[in-house]
Structure formats: C-alpha cells, structure tokens
mmCIF file of C-alpha atoms in Angstrom:
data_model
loop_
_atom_site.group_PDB
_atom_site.id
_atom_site.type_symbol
_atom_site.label_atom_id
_atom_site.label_comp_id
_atom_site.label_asym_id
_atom_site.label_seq_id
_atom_site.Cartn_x
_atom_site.Cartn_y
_atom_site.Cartn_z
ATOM 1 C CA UNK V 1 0.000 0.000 0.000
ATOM 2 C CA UNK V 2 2.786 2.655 1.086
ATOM 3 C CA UNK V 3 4.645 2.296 -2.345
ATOM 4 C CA UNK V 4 1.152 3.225 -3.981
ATOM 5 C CA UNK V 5 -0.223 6.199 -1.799
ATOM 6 C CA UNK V 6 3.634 7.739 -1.108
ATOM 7 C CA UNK V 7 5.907 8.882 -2.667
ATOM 8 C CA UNK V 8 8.577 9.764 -0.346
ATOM 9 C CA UNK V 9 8.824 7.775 3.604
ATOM 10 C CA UNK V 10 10.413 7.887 6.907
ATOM 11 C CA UNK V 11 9.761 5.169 9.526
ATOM 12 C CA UNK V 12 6.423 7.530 10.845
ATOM 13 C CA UNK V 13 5.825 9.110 7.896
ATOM 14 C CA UNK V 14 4.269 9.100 4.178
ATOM 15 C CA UNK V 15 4.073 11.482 1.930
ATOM 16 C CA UNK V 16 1.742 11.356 -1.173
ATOM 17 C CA UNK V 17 0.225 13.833 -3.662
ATOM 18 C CA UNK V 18 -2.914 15.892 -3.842
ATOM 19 C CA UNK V 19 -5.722 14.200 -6.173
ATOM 20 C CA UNK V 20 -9.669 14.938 -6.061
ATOM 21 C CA UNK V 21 -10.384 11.706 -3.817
ATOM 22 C CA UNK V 22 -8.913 14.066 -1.191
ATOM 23 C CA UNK V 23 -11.095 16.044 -0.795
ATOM 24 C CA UNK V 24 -11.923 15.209 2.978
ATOM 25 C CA UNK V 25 -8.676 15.685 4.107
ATOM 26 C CA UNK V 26 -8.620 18.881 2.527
ATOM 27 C CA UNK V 27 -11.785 19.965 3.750
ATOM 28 C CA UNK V 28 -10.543 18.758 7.500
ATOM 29 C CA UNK V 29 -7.451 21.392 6.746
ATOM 30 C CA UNK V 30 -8.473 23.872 5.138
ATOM 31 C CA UNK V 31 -12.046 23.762 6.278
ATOM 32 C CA UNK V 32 -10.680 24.418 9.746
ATOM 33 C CA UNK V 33 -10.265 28.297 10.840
ATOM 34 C CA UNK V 34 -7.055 27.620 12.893
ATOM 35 C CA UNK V 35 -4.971 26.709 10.541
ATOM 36 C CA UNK V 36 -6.390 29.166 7.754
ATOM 37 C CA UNK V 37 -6.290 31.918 9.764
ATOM 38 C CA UNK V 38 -2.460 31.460 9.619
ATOM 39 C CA UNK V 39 -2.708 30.911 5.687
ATOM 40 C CA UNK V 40 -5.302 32.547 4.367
ATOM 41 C CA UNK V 41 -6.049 35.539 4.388
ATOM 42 C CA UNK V 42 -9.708 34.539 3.773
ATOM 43 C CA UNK V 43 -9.738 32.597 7.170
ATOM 44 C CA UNK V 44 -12.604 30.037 6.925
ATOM 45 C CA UNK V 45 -13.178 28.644 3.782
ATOM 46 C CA UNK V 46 -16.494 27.176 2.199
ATOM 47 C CA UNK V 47 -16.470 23.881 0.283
ATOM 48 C CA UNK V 48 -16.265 25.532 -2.975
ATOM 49 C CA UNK V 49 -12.817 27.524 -1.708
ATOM 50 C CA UNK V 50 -11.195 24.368 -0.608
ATOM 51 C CA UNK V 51 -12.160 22.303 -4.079
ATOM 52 C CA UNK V 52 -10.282 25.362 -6.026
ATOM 53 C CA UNK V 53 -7.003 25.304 -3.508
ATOM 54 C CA UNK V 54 -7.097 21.947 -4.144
ATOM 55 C CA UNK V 55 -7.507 21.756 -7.342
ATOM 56 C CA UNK V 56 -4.826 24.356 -7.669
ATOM 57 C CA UNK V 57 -2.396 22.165 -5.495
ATOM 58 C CA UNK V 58 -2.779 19.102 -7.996
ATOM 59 C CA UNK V 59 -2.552 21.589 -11.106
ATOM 60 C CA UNK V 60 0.870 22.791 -9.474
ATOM 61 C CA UNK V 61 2.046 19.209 -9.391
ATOM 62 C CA UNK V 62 1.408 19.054 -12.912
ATOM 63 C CA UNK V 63 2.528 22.184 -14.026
ATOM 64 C CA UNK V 64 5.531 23.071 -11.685
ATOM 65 C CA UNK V 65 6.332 19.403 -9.973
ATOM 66 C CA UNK V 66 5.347 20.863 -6.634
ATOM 67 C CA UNK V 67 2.738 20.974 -4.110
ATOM 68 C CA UNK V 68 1.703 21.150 -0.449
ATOM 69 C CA UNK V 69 2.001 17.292 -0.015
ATOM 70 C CA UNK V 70 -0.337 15.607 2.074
ATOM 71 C CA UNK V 71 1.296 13.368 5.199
ATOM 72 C CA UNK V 72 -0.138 10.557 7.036
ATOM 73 C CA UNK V 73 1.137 8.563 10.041
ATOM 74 C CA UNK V 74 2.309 5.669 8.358
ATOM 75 C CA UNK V 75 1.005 2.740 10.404
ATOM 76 C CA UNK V 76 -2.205 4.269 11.478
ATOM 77 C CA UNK V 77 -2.588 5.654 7.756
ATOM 78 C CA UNK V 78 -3.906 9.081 9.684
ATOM 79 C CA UNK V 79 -3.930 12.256 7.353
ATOM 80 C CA UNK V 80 -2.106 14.873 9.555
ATOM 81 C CA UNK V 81 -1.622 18.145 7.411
ATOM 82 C CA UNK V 82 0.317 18.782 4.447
ATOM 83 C CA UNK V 83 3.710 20.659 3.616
ATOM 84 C CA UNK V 84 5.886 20.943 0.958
ATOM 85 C CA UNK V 85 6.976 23.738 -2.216
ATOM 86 C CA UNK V 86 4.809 26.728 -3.867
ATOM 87 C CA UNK V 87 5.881 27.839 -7.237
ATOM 88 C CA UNK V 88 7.419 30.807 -7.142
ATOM 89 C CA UNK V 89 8.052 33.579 -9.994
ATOM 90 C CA UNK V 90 11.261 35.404 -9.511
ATOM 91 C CA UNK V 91 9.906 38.372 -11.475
ATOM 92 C CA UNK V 92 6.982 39.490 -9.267
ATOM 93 C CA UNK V 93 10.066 39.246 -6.330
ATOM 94 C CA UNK V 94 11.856 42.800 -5.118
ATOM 95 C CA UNK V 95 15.181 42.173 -3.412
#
C-alpha cells in the first residue's frame, strides 16, 4: 500500500500527492479556521474555496512538480496536514 499512496517515507511518515479523492482531508485542513487563519487571508473557507485550492495544489504538481504534499502517520494511515513547495516567480520578487 505505502509504495502506492507515497511517494517519499520515513519510519512515521508518508508522503503522497494531492488528487480529487482528497477532498476530505482537505476539507478537514483547510475547512478548519485555525490553521487558515495562519494561511489565508480569507480565514474560513467554504467547500467551494477548498475544491479550487485543491484543485490548484494538484494543477501545481502538474505544471511546476510541486505541491503542499499531504502526510499521514504511516502505520495508522492518519492524514495529519500537508507541507511541501509553492511555485514561485522570480519576477513578481523585489530584493
């Protein structure tokens, strides 16, 4: 199962990739006001808000080859948040 849903593992951890079928674990994330209050400057979001930042997470794996990966404890198989790589576009950037 692990070398199916992940992509990258430690011992506790797998990491896997953002596809539509996720939408619950997205919607336990981003559905929840403390942790988008710290990311959004939306704060809560409705169902419709966390389909399009999910969709836009798999559409950056596909465009850029990065995302906000979804982790899971490994042996319990328990979603428990995401991290990873946004694009980014060095000309919108002022140093």
């Amino acid at each position: 199962m692990d070398k199916e849903k992940y992509f990258i593992t430690s011992e506790r951890l797998g990491f896997a990739k953002w596809k539509s079928a996720y939408f619950s674990f997205a919607k336990r994330l981003w559905g929840n006001i403390e942790v988008t209050r710290l990311i959004d400057l939306r704060g809560e979001l409705n169902d419709t808000q966390i389909k399009e930042k999910l969709d836009l997470e798999i559409l950056n794996e596909k465009e850029y080859g990065v995302q906000y990966y979804p982790i899971f404890l490994r042996i319990e198989d328990e979603f428990i948040g995401c991290c990873g790589l946004r694009p980014y576009d060095v000309k919108k950037t002022d140093f």
